[in-house]
mmCIF file of C-alpha atoms and ligand atoms in Angstrom:
data_model
loop_
_atom_site.group_PDB
_atom_site.id
_atom_site.type_symbol
_atom_site.label_atom_id
_atom_site.label_comp_id
_atom_site.label_asym_id
_atom_site.label_seq_id
_atom_site.Cartn_x
_atom_site.Cartn_y
_atom_site.Cartn_z
ATOM 1 C CA MET A 1 0.245 -0.439 -0.286
ATOM 2 C CA GLN A 2 1.216 3.601 -1.339
ATOM 3 C CA ALA A 3 1.670 6.456 1.248
ATOM 4 C CA SER A 4 -0.523 8.442 0.066
ATOM 5 C CA GLU A 5 -3.175 5.444 0.678
ATOM 6 C CA ILE A 6 -2.611 5.079 3.964
ATOM 7 C CA ARG A 7 -2.845 8.809 4.455
ATOM 8 C CA THR A 8 -5.525 9.584 3.207
ATOM 9 C CA ARG A 9 -7.556 5.783 4.891
ATOM 10 C CA PHE A 10 -6.318 7.338 7.756
ATOM 11 C CA LEU A 11 -8.593 10.654 8.021
ATOM 12 C CA LYS A 12 -11.243 9.029 5.837
ATOM 13 C CA PHE A 13 -11.770 6.176 8.921
ATOM 14 C CA PHE A 14 -11.488 9.414 11.520
ATOM 15 C CA GLU A 15 -13.715 11.586 9.218
ATOM 16 C CA ARG A 16 -16.370 8.313 9.329
ATOM 17 C CA GLU A 17 -16.253 8.084 13.567
ATOM 18 C CA GLY A 18 -17.301 11.740 13.846
ATOM 19 C CA HIS A 19 -13.539 13.675 13.541
ATOM 20 C CA LYS A 20 -13.121 16.822 11.356
ATOM 21 C CA ILE A 21 -9.863 16.632 9.162
ATOM 22 C CA LEU A 22 -7.933 19.979 9.552
ATOM 23 C CA PRO A 23 -5.565 20.745 7.113
ATOM 24 C CA SER A 24 -1.230 20.720 9.333
ATOM 25 C CA SER A 25 -0.221 23.541 10.691
ATOM 26 C CA SER A 26 2.937 24.980 10.216
ATOM 27 C CA LEU A 27 6.321 24.081 10.976
ATOM 28 C CA VAL A 28 6.663 27.765 13.082
ATOM 29 C CA PRO A 29 4.471 27.012 15.843
ATOM 30 C CA ALA A 30 2.155 29.856 16.059
ATOM 31 C CA ASP A 31 3.206 32.253 19.218
ATOM 32 C CA ASP A 32 4.923 29.567 21.165
ATOM 33 C CA PRO A 33 7.994 29.823 22.238
ATOM 34 C CA THR A 34 8.700 27.118 24.122
ATOM 35 C CA LEU A 35 9.064 25.376 21.003
ATOM 36 C CA LEU A 36 11.670 26.209 17.545
ATOM 37 C CA PHE A 37 9.520 23.921 14.940
ATOM 38 C CA THR A 38 6.294 21.885 15.343
ATOM 39 C CA ASN A 39 7.327 18.731 16.305
ATOM 40 C CA ALA A 40 3.856 16.438 16.478
ATOM 41 C CA GLY A 41 0.428 16.907 15.222
ATOM 42 C CA MET A 42 -1.065 17.947 18.472
ATOM 43 C CA VAL A 43 1.173 20.775 18.976
ATOM 44 C CA GLN A 44 -1.049 23.663 17.346
ATOM 45 C CA PHE A 45 -4.212 22.144 19.321
ATOM 46 C CA LYS A 46 -1.908 23.477 22.272
ATOM 47 C CA ARG A 47 -4.459 26.012 23.596
ATOM 48 C CA VAL A 48 -7.275 23.883 22.962
ATOM 49 C CA PHE A 49 -5.916 20.775 25.243
ATOM 50 C CA LEU A 50 -4.939 23.204 28.038
ATOM 51 C CA GLY A 51 -8.329 24.657 27.269
ATOM 52 C CA ASN A 52 -7.814 27.982 26.185
ATOM 53 C CA GLU A 53 -9.326 28.183 23.764
ATOM 54 C CA GLU A 54 -12.205 26.063 22.041
ATOM 55 C CA SER A 55 -12.299 23.429 19.885
ATOM 56 C CA PRO A 56 -11.618 23.855 16.025
ATOM 57 C CA SER A 57 -14.434 20.694 15.825
ATOM 58 C CA PRO A 58 -17.981 21.217 17.108
ATOM 59 C CA THR A 59 -17.621 17.269 17.928
ATOM 60 C CA ARG A 60 -14.440 17.889 19.625
ATOM 61 C CA ARG A 61 -12.837 15.028 17.528
ATOM 62 C CA ALA A 62 -10.313 16.058 15.123
ATOM 63 C CA THR A 63 -7.578 13.836 12.383
ATOM 64 C CA THR A 64 -5.021 15.280 10.574
ATOM 65 C CA ALA A 65 -1.136 14.526 8.358
ATOM 66 C CA GLN A 66 0.948 17.239 9.781
ATOM 67 C CA LYS A 67 4.309 18.404 8.624
ATOM 68 C CA CYS A 68 6.834 17.781 12.092
ATOM 69 C CA VAL A 69 10.101 18.781 12.309
ATOM 70 C CA ARG A 70 12.432 17.303 14.989
ATOM 71 C CA ALA A 71 15.977 18.977 14.645
ATOM 72 C CA GLY A 72 17.314 21.430 17.110
ATOM 73 C CA GLY A 73 14.950 21.634 20.288
ATOM 74 C CA LYS A 74 14.307 18.667 22.751
ATOM 75 C CA HIS A 75 12.875 15.882 19.844
ATOM 76 C CA ASN A 76 16.478 15.841 17.819
ATOM 77 C CA ASP A 77 17.274 13.506 15.616
ATOM 78 C CA LEU A 78 19.844 14.968 13.464
ATOM 79 C CA GLU A 79 23.321 13.211 13.945
ATOM 80 C CA GLN A 80 21.345 10.055 12.973
ATOM 81 C CA VAL A 81 19.257 10.215 10.239
ATOM 82 C CA GLY A 82 20.767 9.023 7.328
ATOM 83 C CA HIS A 83 22.543 5.837 9.607
ATOM 84 C CA THR A 84 19.346 4.634 10.791
ATOM 85 C CA ALA A 85 16.284 2.898 9.834
ATOM 86 C CA ARG A 86 13.596 5.250 10.852
ATOM 87 C CA HIS A 87 15.000 8.819 11.734
ATOM 88 C CA HIS A 88 14.418 11.651 10.136
ATOM 89 C CA THR A 89 14.053 15.678 10.119
ATOM 90 C CA PHE A 90 11.193 15.546 8.655
ATOM 91 C CA PHE A 91 8.313 13.279 8.343
ATOM 92 C CA GLU A 92 4.341 13.078 8.680
ATOM 93 C CA MET A 93 2.241 12.129 11.832
ATOM 94 C CA LEU A 94 -0.850 10.868 11.552
ATOM 95 C CA GLY A 95 -3.505 12.149 14.033
ATOM 96 C CA ASN A 96 -6.836 11.681 16.096
ATOM 97 C CA PHE A 97 -7.282 13.969 18.825
ATOM 98 C CA SER A 98 -10.027 14.070 21.517
ATOM 99 C CA PHE A 99 -10.508 17.611 22.570
ATOM 100 C CA GLY A 100 -12.613 16.273 25.933
ATOM 101 C CA ASP A 101 -14.568 13.938 24.375
ATOM 102 C CA TYR A 102 -13.514 9.936 24.113
ATOM 103 C CA PHE A 103 -11.156 9.073 26.031
ATOM 104 C CA LYS A 104 -8.896 5.358 26.654
ATOM 105 C CA ARG A 105 -11.434 2.669 25.232
ATOM 106 C CA ASP A 106 -12.745 5.086 22.258
ATOM 107 C CA ALA A 107 -9.022 6.158 21.484
ATOM 108 C CA THR A 108 -8.028 1.747 21.669
ATOM 109 C CA GLY A 109 -10.964 1.012 20.028
ATOM 110 C CA PHE A 110 -10.273 3.007 16.865
ATOM 111 C CA ALA A 111 -6.934 2.290 16.640
ATOM 112 C CA TRP A 112 -6.870 -1.277 16.880
ATOM 113 C CA ARG A 113 -9.793 -0.972 14.518
ATOM 114 C CA PHE A 114 -7.466 0.366 12.211
ATOM 115 C CA VAL A 115 -4.550 -1.181 12.147
ATOM 116 C CA THR A 116 -6.329 -4.507 11.846
ATOM 117 C CA ASP A 117 -9.155 -3.415 10.003
ATOM 118 C CA GLU A 118 -8.249 -0.593 7.489
ATOM 119 C CA LEU A 119 -4.074 -1.801 7.122
ATOM 120 C CA GLY A 120 -5.763 -5.358 7.390
ATOM 121 C CA LEU A 121 -2.085 -6.506 10.011
ATOM 122 C CA ALA A 122 -2.788 -9.459 11.392
ATOM 123 C CA PRO A 123 -2.944 -9.473 15.361
ATOM 124 C CA GLU A 124 0.026 -12.426 15.928
ATOM 125 C CA ASN A 125 1.870 -9.272 14.688
ATOM 126 C CA LEU A 126 1.352 -6.544 17.044
ATOM 127 C CA ARG A 127 2.490 -6.053 20.387
ATOM 128 C CA VAL A 128 1.294 -3.329 22.702
ATOM 129 C CA THR A 129 2.983 -1.168 25.689
ATOM 130 C CA VAL A 130 1.171 0.757 28.311
ATOM 131 C CA PHE A 131 3.029 2.653 30.629
ATOM 132 C CA HIS A 132 3.286 0.215 34.016
ATOM 133 C CA GLU A 133 1.227 1.793 36.601
ATOM 134 C CA ASP A 134 -1.711 2.169 33.826
ATOM 135 C CA ALA A 135 -3.810 -0.632 34.676
ATOM 136 C CA GLU A 136 -6.628 0.460 32.822
ATOM 137 C CA ALA A 137 -4.742 0.754 29.882
ATOM 138 C CA ARG A 138 -3.565 -2.781 30.221
ATOM 139 C CA ALA A 139 -7.429 -3.961 30.192
ATOM 140 C CA LEU A 140 -8.387 -2.491 27.514
ATOM 141 C CA TRP A 141 -6.166 -3.764 25.092
ATOM 142 C CA LYS A 142 -7.475 -7.200 26.749
ATOM 143 C CA GLU A 143 -10.722 -6.432 26.731
ATOM 144 C CA ILE A 144 -10.521 -4.735 22.708
ATOM 145 C CA ALA A 145 -8.208 -6.289 21.112
ATOM 146 C CA GLY A 146 -8.576 -9.909 22.821
ATOM 147 C CA LEU A 147 -4.254 -9.332 23.395
ATOM 148 C CA GLY A 148 -3.004 -11.438 26.087
ATOM 149 C CA ASP A 149 -0.639 -10.170 28.662
ATOM 150 C CA ASP A 150 2.449 -11.445 27.055
ATOM 151 C CA ARG A 151 1.436 -9.105 23.871
ATOM 152 C CA ILE A 152 1.677 -6.174 26.349
ATOM 153 C CA PHE A 153 4.537 -4.500 28.464
ATOM 154 C CA GLY A 154 4.488 -2.055 30.779
ATOM 155 C CA LEU A 155 7.513 0.472 30.297
ATOM 156 C CA GLY A 156 8.150 3.032 32.591
ATOM 157 C CA GLU A 157 8.349 7.410 32.076
ATOM 158 C CA LYS A 158 10.893 7.300 29.423
ATOM 159 C CA ASP A 159 8.651 5.664 27.236
ATOM 160 C CA ASN A 160 5.058 5.791 28.226
ATOM 161 C CA PHE A 161 4.891 8.735 29.426
ATOM 162 C CA TRP A 162 4.647 11.805 26.435
ATOM 163 C CA GLN A 163 5.228 15.363 26.927
ATOM 164 C CA MET A 164 5.459 18.122 24.116
ATOM 165 C CA GLY A 165 8.510 20.141 26.205
ATOM 166 C CA ASP A 166 9.364 20.829 29.935
ATOM 167 C CA THR A 167 6.268 22.275 30.197
ATOM 168 C CA GLY A 168 3.040 22.165 28.954
ATOM 169 C CA PRO A 169 0.282 19.441 27.759
ATOM 170 C CA CYS A 170 1.553 15.189 29.046
ATOM 171 C CA GLY A 171 0.066 11.747 30.159
ATOM 172 C CA PRO A 172 0.679 8.322 30.079
ATOM 173 C CA CYS A 173 0.610 6.456 26.586
ATOM 174 C CA THR A 174 0.503 3.763 25.089
ATOM 175 C CA GLU A 175 1.839 2.826 21.810
ATOM 176 C CA ILE A 176 1.421 -0.067 19.251
ATOM 177 C CA TYR A 177 4.499 -1.874 17.446
ATOM 178 C CA VAL A 178 4.698 -4.643 14.849
ATOM 179 C CA ASP A 179 7.089 -7.627 14.306
ATOM 180 C CA LEU A 180 9.312 -6.575 11.195
ATOM 181 C CA ALA A 181 10.200 -10.062 11.434
ATOM 182 C CA ARG A 182 7.238 -11.219 10.388
ATOM 183 C CA VAL A 183 6.444 -8.391 7.854
ATOM 184 C CA ALA A 184 9.743 -7.123 6.459
ATOM 185 C CA LYS A 185 10.837 -9.467 3.505
ATOM 186 C CA ASP A 186 14.276 -8.293 3.737
ATOM 187 C CA TRP A 187 14.583 -8.081 8.336
ATOM 188 C CA SER A 188 17.526 -9.987 9.562
ATOM 189 C CA ALA A 189 18.699 -9.116 12.989
ATOM 190 C CA PRO A 190 22.007 -6.751 12.761
ATOM 191 C CA ALA A 191 25.298 -8.823 12.716
ATOM 192 C CA GLY A 192 26.487 -9.979 15.838
ATOM 193 C CA ALA A 193 23.300 -9.453 18.204
ATOM 194 C CA THR A 194 22.650 -12.236 20.604
ATOM 195 C CA GLY A 195 19.286 -12.443 22.568
ATOM 196 C CA SER A 196 15.609 -14.435 21.741
ATOM 197 C CA TRP A 197 14.727 -11.425 19.909
ATOM 198 C CA THR A 198 16.965 -11.987 17.338
ATOM 199 C CA ASP A 199 15.150 -15.087 16.228
ATOM 200 C CA PRO A 200 12.747 -14.963 13.746
ATOM 201 C CA SER A 201 10.591 -17.665 14.615
ATOM 202 C CA LYS A 202 9.945 -16.924 18.175
ATOM 203 C CA VAL A 203 7.141 -14.909 19.059
ATOM 204 C CA ASP A 204 6.727 -15.086 22.881
ATOM 205 C CA PHE A 205 9.051 -12.480 24.744
ATOM 206 C CA ASP A 206 9.893 -11.448 27.772
ATOM 207 C CA THR A 207 9.657 -7.709 28.346
ATOM 208 C CA GLU A 208 13.906 -7.098 28.591
ATOM 209 C CA ALA A 209 13.751 -9.151 24.981
ATOM 210 C CA PHE A 210 10.892 -6.930 23.310
ATOM 211 C CA VAL A 211 12.823 -3.705 24.382
ATOM 212 C CA GLU A 212 15.860 -5.078 23.218
ATOM 213 C CA GLY A 213 14.272 -6.337 20.159
ATOM 214 C CA ALA A 214 12.289 -2.746 19.504
ATOM 215 C CA GLU A 215 15.567 -1.131 20.327
ATOM 216 C CA ALA A 216 17.371 -2.874 17.947
ATOM 217 C CA GLY A 217 14.676 -2.591 15.205
ATOM 218 C CA ARG A 218 12.672 -6.139 15.090
ATOM 219 C CA PHE A 219 9.797 -4.083 16.690
ATOM 220 C CA VAL A 220 8.824 -1.069 14.874
ATOM 221 C CA GLU A 221 6.978 1.476 17.377
ATOM 222 C CA ILE A 222 3.828 2.453 14.932
ATOM 223 C CA TRP A 223 1.234 4.556 16.592
ATOM 224 C CA ASN A 224 1.518 6.094 20.143
ATOM 225 C CA LEU A 225 -1.830 7.451 21.804
ATOM 226 C CA VAL A 226 -1.229 9.888 24.685
ATOM 227 C CA PHE A 227 -3.825 10.006 26.978
ATOM 228 C CA MET A 228 -3.334 13.542 27.475
ATOM 229 C CA GLN A 229 -4.638 14.692 31.956
ATOM 230 C CA PHE A 230 -1.705 17.041 32.988
ATOM 231 C CA ASP A 231 -0.301 20.148 32.387
ATOM 232 C CA ARG A 232 3.083 20.221 33.433
ATOM 233 C CA GLN A 233 4.153 23.180 35.145
ATOM 234 C CA HIS A 234 7.700 24.950 35.394
ATOM 235 C CA ASP A 235 8.200 23.909 38.363
ATOM 236 C CA GLY A 236 7.639 20.369 37.051
ATOM 237 C CA THR A 237 4.609 19.306 38.533
ATOM 238 C CA LEU A 238 1.612 18.302 36.981
ATOM 239 C CA ALA A 239 -1.523 19.908 37.264
ATOM 240 C CA PRO A 240 -4.655 18.575 35.948
ATOM 241 C CA LEU A 241 -5.579 19.572 32.490
ATOM 242 C CA PRO A 242 -9.239 20.958 32.246
ATOM 243 C CA ARG A 243 -10.726 17.805 30.332
ATOM 244 C CA PRO A 244 -9.003 14.509 29.915
ATOM 245 C CA SER A 245 -8.190 14.053 26.380
ATOM 246 C CA VAL A 246 -6.616 11.920 23.163
ATOM 247 C CA ASP A 247 -3.644 13.170 21.116
ATOM 248 C CA THR A 248 -2.472 9.948 18.664
ATOM 249 C CA GLY A 249 0.834 10.092 16.521
ATOM 250 C CA ALA A 250 1.095 7.717 13.959
ATOM 251 C CA GLY A 251 4.587 7.645 11.633
ATOM 252 C CA LEU A 252 3.128 7.641 7.915
ATOM 253 C CA GLU A 253 6.803 6.770 6.789
ATOM 254 C CA ARG A 254 7.374 3.387 8.823
ATOM 255 C CA ILE A 255 3.726 2.571 8.323
ATOM 256 C CA ALA A 256 4.173 2.717 5.120
ATOM 257 C CA ALA A 257 7.602 0.335 5.540
ATOM 258 C CA VAL A 258 5.017 -1.759 7.246
ATOM 259 C CA MET A 259 2.960 -1.781 4.475
ATOM 260 C CA GLN A 260 5.433 -2.235 1.925
ATOM 261 C CA GLY A 261 7.193 -4.984 3.985
ATOM 262 C CA VAL A 262 10.494 -3.379 4.167
ATOM 263 C CA SER A 263 12.806 -2.474 7.267
ATOM 264 C CA ASN A 264 13.727 0.810 6.259
ATOM 265 C CA ASN A 265 11.777 3.613 5.995
ATOM 266 C CA PHE A 266 14.002 4.829 3.353
ATOM 267 C CA ASP A 267 13.048 1.665 0.622
ATOM 268 C CA THR A 268 9.722 2.928 1.080
ATOM 269 C CA ASP A 269 8.210 4.552 -2.050
ATOM 270 C CA LEU A 270 8.312 8.139 0.166
ATOM 271 C CA PHE A 271 11.952 8.181 -0.518
ATOM 272 C CA SER A 272 12.525 6.251 -3.424
ATOM 273 C CA PRO A 273 12.155 9.100 -5.913
ATOM 274 C CA LEU A 274 14.418 11.621 -3.902
ATOM 275 C CA LEU A 275 16.659 8.328 -4.007
ATOM 276 C CA ALA A 276 16.753 8.621 -7.865
ATOM 277 C CA ALA A 277 17.590 11.965 -7.922
ATOM 278 C CA VAL A 278 20.611 11.795 -6.199
ATOM 279 C CA ASP A 279 21.784 9.094 -8.392
ATOM 280 C CA GLU A 280 21.017 10.730 -11.180
ATOM 281 C CA GLN A 281 23.457 13.111 -10.140
ATOM 282 C CA LEU A 282 25.969 10.706 -9.522
ATOM 283 C CA GLY A 283 29.385 10.383 -11.124
ATOM 284 C CA ALA A 284 32.317 7.936 -9.887
ATOM 285 C CA VAL A 285 31.387 7.743 -6.477
ATOM 286 C CA PRO A 286 35.154 8.038 -4.412
ATOM 287 C CA LEU A 287 33.733 6.638 -1.084
ATOM 288 C CA THR A 288 34.220 2.718 -1.511
ATOM 289 C CA ASP A 289 32.057 1.404 1.617
ATOM 290 C CA GLU A 290 28.861 0.860 0.022
ATOM 291 C CA ARG A 291 27.147 1.536 3.584
ATOM 292 C CA GLU A 292 29.174 4.794 3.433
ATOM 293 C CA VAL A 293 27.240 5.408 0.635
ATOM 294 C CA ILE A 294 23.770 4.564 0.959
ATOM 295 C CA ALA A 295 23.799 6.476 4.245
ATOM 296 C CA ALA A 296 25.215 9.624 1.903
ATOM 297 C CA LYS A 297 22.593 9.529 0.098
ATOM 298 C CA ARG A 298 19.735 8.744 2.406
ATOM 299 C CA VAL A 299 21.167 12.230 4.006
ATOM 300 C CA ILE A 300 20.563 14.282 1.628
ATOM 301 C CA ALA A 301 16.829 12.371 0.434
ATOM 302 C CA ASP A 302 16.071 13.665 4.305
ATOM 303 C CA HIS A 303 16.735 16.799 4.286
ATOM 304 C CA ALA A 304 15.741 17.572 0.756
ATOM 305 C CA ARG A 305 12.646 17.168 2.468
ATOM 306 C CA ALA A 306 13.099 18.969 6.000
ATOM 307 C CA LEU A 307 14.434 22.112 3.229
ATOM 308 C CA ALA A 308 11.491 22.299 1.028
ATOM 309 C CA PHE A 309 9.268 22.092 3.576
ATOM 310 C CA LEU A 310 11.232 24.521 6.091
ATOM 311 C CA LEU A 311 11.362 27.038 3.364
ATOM 312 C CA ALA A 312 7.681 26.611 2.496
ATOM 313 C CA ASP A 313 6.871 27.693 5.487
ATOM 314 C CA GLY A 314 8.713 30.733 5.233
ATOM 315 C CA VAL A 315 11.931 30.217 7.312
ATOM 316 C CA TYR A 316 15.074 30.592 5.721
ATOM 317 C CA PRO A 317 18.408 31.122 6.564
ATOM 318 C CA SER A 318 20.576 32.508 9.111
ATOM 319 C CA ASN A 319 22.732 32.055 11.623
ATOM 320 C CA GLU A 320 19.957 32.038 14.591
ATOM 321 C CA GLY A 321 17.483 30.264 15.773
ATOM 322 C CA ARG A 322 15.358 28.070 13.320
ATOM 323 C CA GLY A 323 17.315 29.922 10.278
ATOM 324 C CA TYR A 324 20.313 28.353 11.585
ATOM 325 C CA VAL A 325 19.352 24.398 11.826
ATOM 326 C CA LEU A 326 17.373 25.337 8.167
ATOM 327 C CA ARG A 327 21.438 25.774 7.667
ATOM 328 C CA ARG A 328 23.122 23.225 9.540
ATOM 329 C CA ILE A 329 20.320 20.745 7.328
ATOM 330 C CA LEU A 330 21.287 22.468 4.331
ATOM 331 C CA ARG A 331 25.177 21.951 4.772
ATOM 332 C CA ARG A 332 25.129 18.246 6.244
ATOM 333 C CA GLY A 333 23.515 17.446 2.584
ATOM 334 C CA VAL A 334 26.123 19.106 1.153
ATOM 335 C CA ARG A 335 28.867 17.467 3.082
ATOM 336 C CA TYR A 336 27.058 14.252 2.204
ATOM 337 C CA ALA A 337 27.146 15.188 -1.320
ATOM 338 C CA TRP A 338 30.306 16.135 -0.928
ATOM 339 C CA LEU A 339 31.748 12.636 0.132
ATOM 340 C CA LEU A 340 29.705 11.683 -3.052
ATOM 341 C CA GLY A 341 32.107 13.164 -5.113
ATOM 342 C CA ARG A 342 30.048 16.090 -6.140
ATOM 343 C CA ARG A 343 31.304 19.789 -6.576
ATOM 344 C CA GLU A 344 28.219 21.870 -6.996
ATOM 345 C CA PRO A 345 24.160 21.922 -6.177
ATOM 346 C CA THR A 346 22.983 18.643 -5.150
ATOM 347 C CA LEU A 347 20.324 19.396 -2.843
ATOM 348 C CA THR A 348 18.247 21.785 -4.954
ATOM 349 C CA ARG A 349 17.602 19.022 -7.796
ATOM 350 C CA VAL A 350 16.283 16.463 -4.813
ATOM 351 C CA VAL A 351 14.108 19.788 -3.329
ATOM 352 C CA GLU A 352 12.516 20.721 -6.436
ATOM 353 C CA LYS A 353 11.612 16.110 -6.535
ATOM 354 C CA VAL A 354 9.881 16.657 -3.285
ATOM 355 C CA ILE A 355 7.945 19.687 -4.034
ATOM 356 C CA ASP A 356 6.873 17.648 -7.048
ATOM 357 C CA THR A 357 6.395 14.212 -4.918
ATOM 358 C CA MET A 358 4.224 15.805 -2.488
ATOM 359 C CA HIS A 359 2.319 19.146 -3.258
ATOM 360 C CA ASP A 360 -0.644 17.634 -4.007
ATOM 361 C CA VAL A 361 -1.702 16.895 -0.087
ATOM 362 C CA TYR A 362 0.954 20.753 0.721
ATOM 363 C CA PRO A 363 -0.080 22.996 -1.549
ATOM 364 C CA GLU A 364 2.542 25.664 -0.310
ATOM 365 C CA LEU A 365 5.250 23.611 -2.473
ATOM 366 C CA ALA A 366 3.829 24.357 -5.245
ATOM 367 C CA GLN A 367 2.448 28.024 -4.110
ATOM 368 C CA ARG A 368 6.891 28.914 -3.210
ATOM 369 C CA ARG A 369 8.446 26.323 -6.239
ATOM 370 C CA LYS A 370 10.456 29.113 -6.696
ATOM 371 C CA GLU A 371 11.791 30.257 -3.757
ATOM 372 C CA ILE A 372 12.222 27.034 -2.703
ATOM 373 C CA ALA A 373 14.338 26.032 -5.266
ATOM 374 C CA THR A 374 16.575 29.511 -5.479
ATOM 375 C CA THR A 375 17.084 29.240 -1.701
ATOM 376 C CA THR A 376 18.472 25.871 -1.701
ATOM 377 C CA ARG A 377 20.570 26.917 -4.427
ATOM 378 C CA ALA A 378 21.960 30.238 -3.542
ATOM 379 C CA GLU A 379 22.747 28.435 0.539
ATOM 380 C CA GLU A 380 24.428 25.023 -1.456
ATOM 381 C CA GLU A 381 26.714 27.150 -3.935
ATOM 382 C CA ARG A 382 27.897 29.649 -0.730
ATOM 383 C CA PHE A 383 28.554 26.718 1.090
ATOM 384 C CA LEU A 384 30.177 25.088 -1.517
HETATM 385 N N1 LIG B 1 2.764 13.372 20.470
HETATM 386 C C1 LIG B 1 2.470 12.131 20.705
HETATM 387 C C2 LIG B 1 4.399 11.857 19.809
HETATM 388 O O1 LIG B 1 4.315 12.942 19.354
HETATM 389 C C3 LIG B 1 1.744 11.545 20.100
HETATM 390 O O2 LIG B 1 0.847 12.375 19.002
HETATM 391 O O3 LIG B 1 4.016 10.507 20.150
#
């Protein structure tokens, strides 16, 4: 299933369940000095969760495909990008939101129906995690999804308590994982890895083996359901929110990997045209290590997406703040292109490909096509 179909199916599924489909907000958060970039679907709804703004939908339910950047600030993935299967500077987060309407029960039911009925994932290939103190979440997974305790892992605050930043709305969460060893045709345990999770035929794990397998990429988290209950204060204490709410986030790139039976997000249809645009520009590549070549191409494909979308939202290269992060992303991309033997602008062509392939969903890309390409080229030339 192509990524565009997953995105559409998600929004339509939640629309049928009374959610209003709302557009993605800008990558530059409106009036929020606590945050460098929009890093999750809930950012545009922060004030609604806090009770300071009315629900944007009369049903108190909404759904979005949200542009996100995690580079700079609290959620900063920049240095990992290219070297792992799932880190990105820019990614799309699919989400459904309840602003004081439904809570844990319906959120769990919707998610389970979407992954099993709409996506058709086999329940035996799914696992979930819950916050270890959240007995209600565990009981709901048992009741609604029929999962046994051996498929539900209780984890601590680091994994299963989500917060947007140092302050603001937060709460315990529950996450859905897919066993890639069972669904991806190319999955294999990393070289030298040991432990029961490295055996693809094994399906029963204790918590420790599951966590190790998740860290090593056998189990991929595709959806995080946050039960928004608190507002984290400056002194670290938790004040209850006026109405318990739901914020969920499902990474489109990860779901695409699962649905396309591949272990690495960069092997999905979201990235293949971009990687092809990198390849078209390469001559003899000086690097001899094939893994380094692949990583460099992935860095360029990833960073081109962030550049196109940040420039479309009015961020310009500069020496401070958001513009500085944009400049760092661009320069990292140029550096990797240099390692591939390029001595002239490379990202510009890839950025144009991002516009070509995504402007139907995000029209701002087409509206600013010229400025995006011109700015990228000028910055590339300057750094070269
Ligand atoms: N805010 C949560 C996350 O980013 C769910 O969307 O994971």
